Coordinates of C-alpha atoms and ligand atoms in Angstrom, one line a residue:
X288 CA -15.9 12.1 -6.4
X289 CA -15.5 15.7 -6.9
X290 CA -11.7 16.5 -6.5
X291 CA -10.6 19.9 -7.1
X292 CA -6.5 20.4 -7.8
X293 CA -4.7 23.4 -6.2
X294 CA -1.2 23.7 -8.0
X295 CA 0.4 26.7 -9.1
X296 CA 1.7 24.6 -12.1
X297 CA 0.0 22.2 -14.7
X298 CA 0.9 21.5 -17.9
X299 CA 0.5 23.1 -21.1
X300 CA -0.3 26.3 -19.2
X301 CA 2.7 26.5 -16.7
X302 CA 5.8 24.6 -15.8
X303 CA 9.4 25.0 -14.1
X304 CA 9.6 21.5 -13.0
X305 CA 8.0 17.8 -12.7
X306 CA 5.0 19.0 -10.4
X307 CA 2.9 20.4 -13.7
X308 CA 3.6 16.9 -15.6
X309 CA 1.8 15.2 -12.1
X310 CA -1.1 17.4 -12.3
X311 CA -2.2 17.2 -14.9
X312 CA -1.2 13.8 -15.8
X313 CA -3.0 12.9 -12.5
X314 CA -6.4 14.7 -13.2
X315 CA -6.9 13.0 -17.0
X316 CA -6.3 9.9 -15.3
X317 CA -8.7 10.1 -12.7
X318 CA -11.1 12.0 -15.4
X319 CA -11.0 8.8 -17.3
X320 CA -11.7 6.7 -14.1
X321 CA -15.2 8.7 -14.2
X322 CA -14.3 11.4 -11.2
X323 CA -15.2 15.4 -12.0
X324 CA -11.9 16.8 -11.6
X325 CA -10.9 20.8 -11.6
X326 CA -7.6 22.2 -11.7
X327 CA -6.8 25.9 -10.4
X328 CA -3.9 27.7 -11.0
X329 CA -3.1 31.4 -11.3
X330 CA -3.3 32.9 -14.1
X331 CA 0.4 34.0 -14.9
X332 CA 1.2 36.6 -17.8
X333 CA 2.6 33.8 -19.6
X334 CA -0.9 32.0 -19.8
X335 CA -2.3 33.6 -23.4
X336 CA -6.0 34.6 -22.6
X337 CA -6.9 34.0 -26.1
X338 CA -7.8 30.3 -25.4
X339 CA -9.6 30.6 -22.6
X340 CA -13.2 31.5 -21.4
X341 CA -13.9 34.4 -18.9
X342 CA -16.5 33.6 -16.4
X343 CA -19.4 36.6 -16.0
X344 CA -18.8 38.7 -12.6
X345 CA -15.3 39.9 -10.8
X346 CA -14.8 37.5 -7.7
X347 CA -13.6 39.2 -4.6
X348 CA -11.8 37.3 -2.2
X349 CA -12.0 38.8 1.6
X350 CA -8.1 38.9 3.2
X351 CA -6.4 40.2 6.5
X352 CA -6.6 43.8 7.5
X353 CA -10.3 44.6 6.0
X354 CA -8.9 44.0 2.2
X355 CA -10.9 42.9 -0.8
X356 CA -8.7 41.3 -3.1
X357 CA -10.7 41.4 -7.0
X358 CA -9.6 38.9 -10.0
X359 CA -11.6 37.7 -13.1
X360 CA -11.5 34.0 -13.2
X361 CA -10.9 32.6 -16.6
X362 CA -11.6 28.4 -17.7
X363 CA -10.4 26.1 -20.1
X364 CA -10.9 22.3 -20.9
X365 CA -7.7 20.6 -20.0
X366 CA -6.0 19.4 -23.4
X367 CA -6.2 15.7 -23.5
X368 CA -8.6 14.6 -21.1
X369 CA -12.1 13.1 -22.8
X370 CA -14.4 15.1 -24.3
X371 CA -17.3 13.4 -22.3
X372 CA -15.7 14.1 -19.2
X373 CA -13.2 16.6 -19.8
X374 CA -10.9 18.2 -16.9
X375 CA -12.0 22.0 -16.1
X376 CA -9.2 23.9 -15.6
X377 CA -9.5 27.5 -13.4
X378 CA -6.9 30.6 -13.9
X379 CA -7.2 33.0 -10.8
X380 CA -6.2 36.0 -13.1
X381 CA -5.3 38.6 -10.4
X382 CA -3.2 41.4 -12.0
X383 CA -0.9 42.9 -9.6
X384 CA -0.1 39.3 -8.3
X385 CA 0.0 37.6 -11.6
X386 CA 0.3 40.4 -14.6
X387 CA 4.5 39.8 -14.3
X388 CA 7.2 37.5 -16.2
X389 CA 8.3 34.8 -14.0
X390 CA 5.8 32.1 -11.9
X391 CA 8.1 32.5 -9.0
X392 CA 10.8 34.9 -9.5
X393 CA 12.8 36.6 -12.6
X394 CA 16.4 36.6 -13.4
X395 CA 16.8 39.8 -11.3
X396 CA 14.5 38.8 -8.7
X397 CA 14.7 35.1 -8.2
X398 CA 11.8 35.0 -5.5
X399 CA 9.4 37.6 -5.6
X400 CA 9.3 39.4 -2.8
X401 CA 5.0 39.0 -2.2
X402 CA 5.1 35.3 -2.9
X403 CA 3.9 35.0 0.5
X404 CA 1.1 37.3 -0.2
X405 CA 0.8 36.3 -4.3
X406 CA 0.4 32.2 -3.2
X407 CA -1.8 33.0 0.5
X408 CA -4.1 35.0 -1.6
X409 CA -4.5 32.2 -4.2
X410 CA -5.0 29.5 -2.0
X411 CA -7.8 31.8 -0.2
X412 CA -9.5 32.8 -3.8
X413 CA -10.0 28.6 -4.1
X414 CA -12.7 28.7 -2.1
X415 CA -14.1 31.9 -3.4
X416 CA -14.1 30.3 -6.8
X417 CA -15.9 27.2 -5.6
X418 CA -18.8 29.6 -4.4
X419 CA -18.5 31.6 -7.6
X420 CA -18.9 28.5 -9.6
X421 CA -21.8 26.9 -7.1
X422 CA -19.3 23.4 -7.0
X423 CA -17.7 22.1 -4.0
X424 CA -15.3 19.4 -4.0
X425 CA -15.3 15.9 -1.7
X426 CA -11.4 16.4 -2.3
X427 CA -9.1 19.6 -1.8
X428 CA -5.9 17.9 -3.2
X429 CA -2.8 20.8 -2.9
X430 CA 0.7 20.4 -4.1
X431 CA 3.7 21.8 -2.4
X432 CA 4.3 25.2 -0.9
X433 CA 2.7 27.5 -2.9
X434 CA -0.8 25.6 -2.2
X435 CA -0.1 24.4 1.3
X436 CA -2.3 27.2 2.5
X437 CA -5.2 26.0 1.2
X438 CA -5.6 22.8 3.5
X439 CA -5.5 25.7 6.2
X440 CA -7.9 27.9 5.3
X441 CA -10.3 24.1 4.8
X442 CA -9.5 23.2 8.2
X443 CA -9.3 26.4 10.2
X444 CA -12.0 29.1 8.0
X445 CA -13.8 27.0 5.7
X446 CA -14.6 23.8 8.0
X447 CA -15.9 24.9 11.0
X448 CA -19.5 25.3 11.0
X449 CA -21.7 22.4 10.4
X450 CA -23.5 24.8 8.1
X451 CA -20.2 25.1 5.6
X452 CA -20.7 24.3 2.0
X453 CA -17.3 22.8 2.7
X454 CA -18.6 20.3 5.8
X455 CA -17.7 17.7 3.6
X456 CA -15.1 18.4 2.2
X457 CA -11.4 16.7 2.8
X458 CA -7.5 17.8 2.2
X459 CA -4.7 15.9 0.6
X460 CA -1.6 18.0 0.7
X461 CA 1.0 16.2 -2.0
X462 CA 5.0 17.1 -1.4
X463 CA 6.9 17.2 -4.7
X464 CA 10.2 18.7 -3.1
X465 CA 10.6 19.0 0.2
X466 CA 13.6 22.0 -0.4
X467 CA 11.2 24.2 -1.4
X468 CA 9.1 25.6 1.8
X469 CA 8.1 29.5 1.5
X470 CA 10.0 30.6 4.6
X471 CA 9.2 34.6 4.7
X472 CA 8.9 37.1 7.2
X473 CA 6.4 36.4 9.9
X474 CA 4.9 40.2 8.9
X475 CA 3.4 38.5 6.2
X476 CA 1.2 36.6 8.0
X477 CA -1.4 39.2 9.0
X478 CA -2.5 39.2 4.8
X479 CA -3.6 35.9 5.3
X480 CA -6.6 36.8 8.0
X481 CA -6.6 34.1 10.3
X482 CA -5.3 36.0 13.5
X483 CA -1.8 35.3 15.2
X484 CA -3.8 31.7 17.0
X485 CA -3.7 29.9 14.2
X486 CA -0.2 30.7 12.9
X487 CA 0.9 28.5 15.9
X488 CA -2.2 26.1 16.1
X489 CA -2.0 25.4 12.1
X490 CA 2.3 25.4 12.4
X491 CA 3.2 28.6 10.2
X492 CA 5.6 29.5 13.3
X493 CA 8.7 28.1 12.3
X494 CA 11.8 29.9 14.3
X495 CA 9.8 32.7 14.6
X496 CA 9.2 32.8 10.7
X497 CA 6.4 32.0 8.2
X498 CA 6.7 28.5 6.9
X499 CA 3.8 27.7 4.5
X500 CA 4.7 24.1 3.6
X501 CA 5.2 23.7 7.5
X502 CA 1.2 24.6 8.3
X503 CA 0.0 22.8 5.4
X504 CA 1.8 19.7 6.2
X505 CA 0.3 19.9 10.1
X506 CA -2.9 21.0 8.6
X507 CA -4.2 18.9 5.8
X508 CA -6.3 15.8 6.7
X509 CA -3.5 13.4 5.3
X510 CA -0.1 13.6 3.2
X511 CA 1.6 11.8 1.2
X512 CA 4.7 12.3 -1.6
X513 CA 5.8 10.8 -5.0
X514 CA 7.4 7.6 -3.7
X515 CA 6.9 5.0 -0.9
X516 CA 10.3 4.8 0.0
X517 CA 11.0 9.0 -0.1
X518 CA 8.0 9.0 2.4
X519 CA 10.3 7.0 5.1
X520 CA 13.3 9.1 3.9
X521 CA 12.1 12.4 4.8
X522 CA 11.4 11.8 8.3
X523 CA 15.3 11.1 8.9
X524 CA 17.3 13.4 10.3
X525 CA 19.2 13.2 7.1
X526 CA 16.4 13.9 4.1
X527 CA 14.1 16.1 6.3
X528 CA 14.9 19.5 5.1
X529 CA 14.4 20.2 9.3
X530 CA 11.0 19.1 8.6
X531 CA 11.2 15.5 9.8
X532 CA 9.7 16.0 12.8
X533 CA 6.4 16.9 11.5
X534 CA 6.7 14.3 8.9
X535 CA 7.3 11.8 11.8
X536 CA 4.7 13.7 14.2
X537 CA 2.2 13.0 11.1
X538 CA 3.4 9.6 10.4
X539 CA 0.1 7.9 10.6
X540 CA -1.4 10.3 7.8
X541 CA 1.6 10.2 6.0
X542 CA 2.2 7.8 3.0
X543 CA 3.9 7.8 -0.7
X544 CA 2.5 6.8 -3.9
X545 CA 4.8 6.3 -6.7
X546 CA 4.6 8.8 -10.1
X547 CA 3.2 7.2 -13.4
X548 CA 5.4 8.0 -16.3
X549 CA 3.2 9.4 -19.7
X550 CA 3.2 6.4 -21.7
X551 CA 2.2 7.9 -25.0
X552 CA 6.1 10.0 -24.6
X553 CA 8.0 7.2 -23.1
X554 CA 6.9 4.2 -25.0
X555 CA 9.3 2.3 -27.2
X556 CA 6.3 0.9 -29.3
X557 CA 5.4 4.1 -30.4
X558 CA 8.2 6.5 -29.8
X559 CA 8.6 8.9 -33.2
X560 CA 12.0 10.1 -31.7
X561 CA 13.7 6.9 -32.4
X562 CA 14.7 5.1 -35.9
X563 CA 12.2 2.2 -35.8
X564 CA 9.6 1.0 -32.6
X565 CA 10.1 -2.1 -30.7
X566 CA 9.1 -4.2 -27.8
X567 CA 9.6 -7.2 -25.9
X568 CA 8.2 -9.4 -28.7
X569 CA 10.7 -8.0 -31.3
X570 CA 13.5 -6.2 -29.9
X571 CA 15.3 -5.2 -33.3
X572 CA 14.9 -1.6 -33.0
X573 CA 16.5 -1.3 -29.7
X574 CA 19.3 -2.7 -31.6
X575 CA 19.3 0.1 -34.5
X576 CA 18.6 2.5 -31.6
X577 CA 21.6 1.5 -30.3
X578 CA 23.7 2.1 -33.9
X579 CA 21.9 5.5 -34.1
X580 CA 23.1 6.6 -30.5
X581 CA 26.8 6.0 -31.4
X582 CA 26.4 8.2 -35.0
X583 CA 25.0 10.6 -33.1
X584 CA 28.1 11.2 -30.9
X585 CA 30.5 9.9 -33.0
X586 CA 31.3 6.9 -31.3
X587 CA 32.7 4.1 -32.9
X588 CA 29.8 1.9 -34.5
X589 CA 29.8 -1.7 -32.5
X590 CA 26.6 -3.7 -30.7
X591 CA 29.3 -5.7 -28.5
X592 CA 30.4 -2.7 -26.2
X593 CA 28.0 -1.6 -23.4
X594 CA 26.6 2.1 -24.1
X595 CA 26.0 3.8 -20.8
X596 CA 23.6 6.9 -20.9
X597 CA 23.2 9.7 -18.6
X598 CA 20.2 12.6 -19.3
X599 CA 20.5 14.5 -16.2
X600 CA 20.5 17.9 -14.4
X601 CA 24.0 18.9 -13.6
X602 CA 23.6 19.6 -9.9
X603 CA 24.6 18.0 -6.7
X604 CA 21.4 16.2 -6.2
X605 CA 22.2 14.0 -9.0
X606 CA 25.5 12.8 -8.2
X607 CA 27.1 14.7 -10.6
X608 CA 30.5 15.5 -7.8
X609 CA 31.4 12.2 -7.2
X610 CA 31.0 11.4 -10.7
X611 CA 32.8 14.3 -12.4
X612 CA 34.7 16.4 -9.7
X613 CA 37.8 17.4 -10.7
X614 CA 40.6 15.0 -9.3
X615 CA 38.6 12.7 -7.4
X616 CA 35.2 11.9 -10.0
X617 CA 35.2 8.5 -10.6
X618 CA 34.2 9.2 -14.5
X619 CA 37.7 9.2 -15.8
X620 CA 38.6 6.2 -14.6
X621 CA 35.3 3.9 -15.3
X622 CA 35.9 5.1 -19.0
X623 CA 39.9 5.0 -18.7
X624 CA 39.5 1.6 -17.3
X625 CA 36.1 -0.6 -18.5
X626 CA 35.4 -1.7 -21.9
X627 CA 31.8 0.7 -22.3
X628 CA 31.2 3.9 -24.3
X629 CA 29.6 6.4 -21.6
X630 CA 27.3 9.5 -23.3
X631 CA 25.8 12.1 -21.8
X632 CA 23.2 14.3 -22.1
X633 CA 22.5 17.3 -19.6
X634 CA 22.8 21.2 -18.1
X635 CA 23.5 23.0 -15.1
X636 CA 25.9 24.1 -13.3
X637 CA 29.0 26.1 -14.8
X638 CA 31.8 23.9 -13.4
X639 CA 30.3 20.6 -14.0
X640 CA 29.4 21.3 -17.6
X641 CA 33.1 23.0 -17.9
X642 CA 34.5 19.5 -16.8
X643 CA 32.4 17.1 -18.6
X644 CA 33.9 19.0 -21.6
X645 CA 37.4 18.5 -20.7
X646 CA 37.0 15.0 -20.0
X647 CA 35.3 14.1 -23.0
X648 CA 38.3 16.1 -25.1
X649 CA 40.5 13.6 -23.5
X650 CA 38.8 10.3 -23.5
X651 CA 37.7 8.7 -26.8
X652 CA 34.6 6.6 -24.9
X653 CA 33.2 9.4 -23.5
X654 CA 30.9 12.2 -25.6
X655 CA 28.4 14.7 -24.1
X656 CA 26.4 17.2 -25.5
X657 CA 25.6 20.1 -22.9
X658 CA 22.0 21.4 -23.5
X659 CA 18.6 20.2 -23.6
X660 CA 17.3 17.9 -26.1
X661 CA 14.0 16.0 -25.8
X662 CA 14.5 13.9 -29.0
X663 CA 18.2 13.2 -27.7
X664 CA 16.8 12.0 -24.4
X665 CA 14.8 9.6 -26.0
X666 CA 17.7 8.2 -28.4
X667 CA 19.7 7.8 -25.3
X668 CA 17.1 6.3 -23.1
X669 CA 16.5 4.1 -26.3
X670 CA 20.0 3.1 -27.7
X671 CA 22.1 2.7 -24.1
X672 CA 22.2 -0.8 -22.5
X673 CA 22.8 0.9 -18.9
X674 CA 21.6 4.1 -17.4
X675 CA 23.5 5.4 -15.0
X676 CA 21.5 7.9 -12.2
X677 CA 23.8 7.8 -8.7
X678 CA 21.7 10.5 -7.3
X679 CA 22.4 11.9 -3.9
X680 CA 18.1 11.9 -3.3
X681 CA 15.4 11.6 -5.4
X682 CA 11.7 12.2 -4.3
X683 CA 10.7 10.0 -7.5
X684 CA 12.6 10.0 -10.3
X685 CA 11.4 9.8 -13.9
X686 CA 14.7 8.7 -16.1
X687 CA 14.8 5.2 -14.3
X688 CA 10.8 4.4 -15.1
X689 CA 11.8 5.3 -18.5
X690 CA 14.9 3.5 -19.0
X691 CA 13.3 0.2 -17.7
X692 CA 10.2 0.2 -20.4
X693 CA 12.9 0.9 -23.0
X694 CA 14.8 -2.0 -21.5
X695 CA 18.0 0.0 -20.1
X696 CA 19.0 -1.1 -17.5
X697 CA 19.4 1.3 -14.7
X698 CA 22.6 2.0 -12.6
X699 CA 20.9 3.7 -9.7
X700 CA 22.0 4.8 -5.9
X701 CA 19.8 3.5 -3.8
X702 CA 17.6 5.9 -2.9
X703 CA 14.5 7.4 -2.7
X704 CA 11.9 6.6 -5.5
X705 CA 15.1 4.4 -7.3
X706 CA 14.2 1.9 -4.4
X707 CA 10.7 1.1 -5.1
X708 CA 11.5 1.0 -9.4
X709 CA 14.7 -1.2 -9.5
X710 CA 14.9 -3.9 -8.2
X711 CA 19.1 -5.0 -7.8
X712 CA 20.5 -7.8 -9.9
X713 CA 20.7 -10.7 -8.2
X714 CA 23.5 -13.4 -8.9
X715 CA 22.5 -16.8 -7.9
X716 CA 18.8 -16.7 -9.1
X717 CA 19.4 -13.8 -11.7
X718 CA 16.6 -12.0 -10.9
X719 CA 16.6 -7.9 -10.4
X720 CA 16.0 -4.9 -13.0
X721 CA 19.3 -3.0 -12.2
X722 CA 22.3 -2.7 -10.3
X723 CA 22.1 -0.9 -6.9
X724 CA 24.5 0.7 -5.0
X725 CA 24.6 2.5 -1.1
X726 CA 27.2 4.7 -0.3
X727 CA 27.2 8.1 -2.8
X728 CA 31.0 7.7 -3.2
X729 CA 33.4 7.7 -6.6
X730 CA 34.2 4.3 -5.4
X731 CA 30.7 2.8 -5.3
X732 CA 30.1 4.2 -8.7
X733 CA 33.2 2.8 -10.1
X734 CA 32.5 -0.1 -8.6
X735 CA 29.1 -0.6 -9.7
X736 CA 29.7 0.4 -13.6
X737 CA 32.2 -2.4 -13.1
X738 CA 29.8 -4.8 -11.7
X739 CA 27.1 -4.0 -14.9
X740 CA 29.8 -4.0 -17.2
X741 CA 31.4 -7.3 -16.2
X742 CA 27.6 -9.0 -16.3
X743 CA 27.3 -7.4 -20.3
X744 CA 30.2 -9.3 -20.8
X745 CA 29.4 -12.8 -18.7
X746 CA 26.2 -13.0 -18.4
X747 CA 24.4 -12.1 -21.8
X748 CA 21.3 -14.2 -20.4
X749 CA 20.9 -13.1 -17.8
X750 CA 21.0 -9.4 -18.8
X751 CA 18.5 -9.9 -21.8
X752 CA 16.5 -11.3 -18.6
X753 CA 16.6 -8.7 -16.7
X754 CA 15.8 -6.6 -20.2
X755 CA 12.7 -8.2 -20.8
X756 CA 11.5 -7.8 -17.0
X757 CA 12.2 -4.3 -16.4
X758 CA 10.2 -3.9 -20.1
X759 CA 7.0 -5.8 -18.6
X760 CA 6.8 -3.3 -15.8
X761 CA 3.7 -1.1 -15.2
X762 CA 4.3 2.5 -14.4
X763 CA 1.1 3.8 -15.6
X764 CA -0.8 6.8 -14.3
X765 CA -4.1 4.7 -14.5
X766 CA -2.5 2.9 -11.5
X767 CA -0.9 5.7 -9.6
X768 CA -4.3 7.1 -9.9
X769 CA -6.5 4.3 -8.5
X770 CA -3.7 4.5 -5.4
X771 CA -4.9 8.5 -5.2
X772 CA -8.6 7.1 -5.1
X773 CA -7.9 4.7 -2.2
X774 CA -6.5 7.7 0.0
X775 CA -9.4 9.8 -0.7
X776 CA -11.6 7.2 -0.2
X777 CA -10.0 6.5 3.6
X778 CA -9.2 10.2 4.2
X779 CA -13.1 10.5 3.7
X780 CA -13.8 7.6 6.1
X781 CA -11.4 8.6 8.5
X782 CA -13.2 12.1 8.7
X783 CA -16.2 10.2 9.0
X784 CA -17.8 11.1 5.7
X785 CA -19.4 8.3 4.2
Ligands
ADP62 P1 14.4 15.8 -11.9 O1 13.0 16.2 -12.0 O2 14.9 15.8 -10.5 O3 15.3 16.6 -12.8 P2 13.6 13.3 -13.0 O4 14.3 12.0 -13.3 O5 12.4 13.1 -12.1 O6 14.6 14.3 -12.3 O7 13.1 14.0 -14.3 C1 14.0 14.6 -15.2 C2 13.3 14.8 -16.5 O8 13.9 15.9 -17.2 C3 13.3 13.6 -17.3 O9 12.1 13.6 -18.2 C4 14.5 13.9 -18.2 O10 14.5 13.2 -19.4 C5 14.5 15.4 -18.4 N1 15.8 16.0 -18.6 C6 16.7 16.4 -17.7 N2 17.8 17.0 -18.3 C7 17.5 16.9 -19.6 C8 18.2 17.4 -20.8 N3 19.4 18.0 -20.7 N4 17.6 17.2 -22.0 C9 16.4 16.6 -22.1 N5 15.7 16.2 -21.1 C10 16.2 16.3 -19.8

């Protein structure tokens, strides 16, 4: 198949966030399952132009109110994908869109006030591209808001002569986060050229605004997000972002397919970040992992007590108030109470990394360092015995995949993409992968730790177990990829293209 990515972030070129990682990670992947697969992105400021190849002609790409829009379009091989069947990669390089610091905002603008214009135009120059380059996809595959145009301009531009060079061709829209939407003023919407019927018929309107995830989740041919269990989530009430009605009205094309994790990074066997490799067969070097972790952060040297790691953003998604909130965080009390050493790893927000500093002056069991570390977060994701994530939602979630192939056993809320990795620990029969709890509450937290921590101590076996379980699990991008195949495959059918 010919499947054309439309992201406004892939890795090495540009990334704020987890979406770049699936892109790309995504395209190899289906690259090496034999598909031809193109990636476009704009071309930011930040994308050095020395690396890449400039395709002969200007493109101009026709927009509302009579105006030509002109870029250069620039190409690159995608690093890492085969040589015999490399990933193309396209850079819409538009300068009075792109030419600025900042893929969505700067520190004194935080969203730029045209990204309604800057992402409608891009999604529109996609197709202008495919003509400039004479190749058009079987598969438009977009990812959140700043591509959910483009299954729009497929379904209500592009797709409706028989004569189309794009007759054929299909839309998956992918939602990464459902909080981000591109909500802007309805006088933006003339740019886009479609006339005022299809900001109702495609579902811009949206209280009388512009919602750009909103049309492209009515408009593309099917949807899906990063988990199987987020995809139920988010057409409650309670995760919808207001958006669960359209996620319920589009239930039937609506599904989740769970992340792969990159398992040259996040692979115990050969990680370089940690003192010596190991796996199931010979789990020695967890056990020096472990010795390193407490040296690292000064903790006293000792392989009986349980070593708890966290590597997280600090912000309210992750739990981090009913964990550390002054007076009523459960954190001083799992580490003034249980016999564990809890270490932490992670940034954000000002009060939580101001209290997470006070308690670890006070306790002796607890160390953090505030900051980012990538060769720390693969010591701690190595050297703990638990990993504690009681996040408030998560879409997918990365740190559990990683702690169960280093066998770490993950503390997890259960939610969101933590339901379909872990699997709870199960008394009687002990089975499970983790330990699970419901309610986000410093209670359940408490509780839980306790509930890990008192299985360390009675039921070695059973925990070792559950080690070498969670270790055999797959969470490979060559099967995520092969899911992405099947939907394009039965979006195809159900559009009747054979
Ligand atoms: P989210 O994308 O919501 O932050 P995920 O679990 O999906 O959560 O992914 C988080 C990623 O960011 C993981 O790879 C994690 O190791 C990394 N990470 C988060 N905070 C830090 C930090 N302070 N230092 C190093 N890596 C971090």
């Amino acid at each position: 198949m010919k499947i054309l990515m439309v992201s406004s972030e892939a890795v090495p070129f540009a990334k704020t966030g987890g979406l770049a990682d699936m892109v790309s990670a995504l395209s190899i992947s289906l690259a090496k399952l034999g598909h031809d697969v193109r990636i476009v992105i704009p071309r930011y400021y930040s994308v050095d132009r020395s690396g890449l190849t400039l395709l002969p002609d200007a493109m101009g790409t026709p927009m509302g109110g009579g105006i030509e829009e002109w870029s250069a379009v620039y190409t690159a091989d995608m690093p890492g994908s085969a040589k015999k069947n490399p990933v193309k990669v396209y850079f819409i390089d538009h300068e009075i869109f792109f030419g600025r610091d900042g893929i969505y905002g700067s520190p004194v603008e935080t969203d730029f006030i045209d990204n309604s214009r800057r992402f409608t135009f891009f999604c529109r120059a996609v197709f202008q591209l495919c003509r400039k380059i004479k190749w058009y996809p079987d598969v438009l595959h977009s990812h959140d808001w700043p591509a959910a145009v483009a299954p729009v301009y497929l379904k209500f531009a592009e797709r409706v002569s028989g004569k189309s060079e794009f007759k054929n061709t299909v839309s998956i829209f992918t939602i990464h986060n459902l909080g981000y939407q591109g909500i802007y003023h309805k006088d933006n919407y003339d740019y886009a050229g479609l006339g005022w019927g299809v900001f109702y018929k495609a579902g811009f309107e949206d209280w009388s605004m512009l919602n750009m995830l909103k049309a492209g989740l009515y408009s593309a041919d099917k949807i899906n997000t990063v988990s199987p269990n987020y995809a139920e989530e988010t057409k409650t009430n309670e995760h919808g972002f207001r958006l669960d009605g359209v996620l319920r009205y589009r239930s039937a094309d609506y599904s989740g397919i769970l992340n792969g994790i990159d398992t040259d990074v996040w692979n115990p066997a050969k990680d370089k970040y940690i003192p010596e490799p190991y796996s199931i067969k010979n789990m020695e070097g967890k056990a020096k992992a472990k010795e390193a972790l407490q040296k690292e952060f000064g903790l006293p040297r000792s392989a009986d007590v349980p070593v708890i790691g966290m590597v997280t953003r600090l912000t309210d998604q992750k739990g981090v108030g009913e964990l550390f909130g002054p007076t009523y965080g459960s954190a001083w009390s799992i580490c003034r109470d249980m016999d564990l050493q809890l270490v932490l790893l992670g940034s954000g927000e000002r009060w939580c990394e101001n209290e997470i500093t006070g308690l670890a002056s006070r306790l002796s069991n607890f160390k953090a360092k505030i900051g980012y570390s990538e060769k720390l977060s693969h010591l701690i994701e190595a050297g703990s015995d638990f990993f504690l994530m009681p996040s408030r939602y998560e879409p997918c979630g990365l740190n559990q995949m990683y702690s169960l192939v280093y066998g770490t056993l993950p503390i997890v809320r259960s939610t969101g993409g933590l339901v379909d990795t872990v699997e709870n620990f199960n008394e009687m029969t002990g089975a499970g992968t983790g330990f699970m709890f419901e309610q986000l509450n410093p209670s359940s937290i408490f509780n839980t730790v306790g509930w890990a921590v008192w299985a360390w101590y009675n039921r070695r076996q059973d925990i070792e177990k559950m080690r070498k379980r969670a270790m055999a699990q797959d969470f490979t991008w060559e099967s995520s990829a092969l899911k992405y195949v099947e939907l394009y495959e039965e979006t195809r059918l159900a559009q009747g293209i054979k």
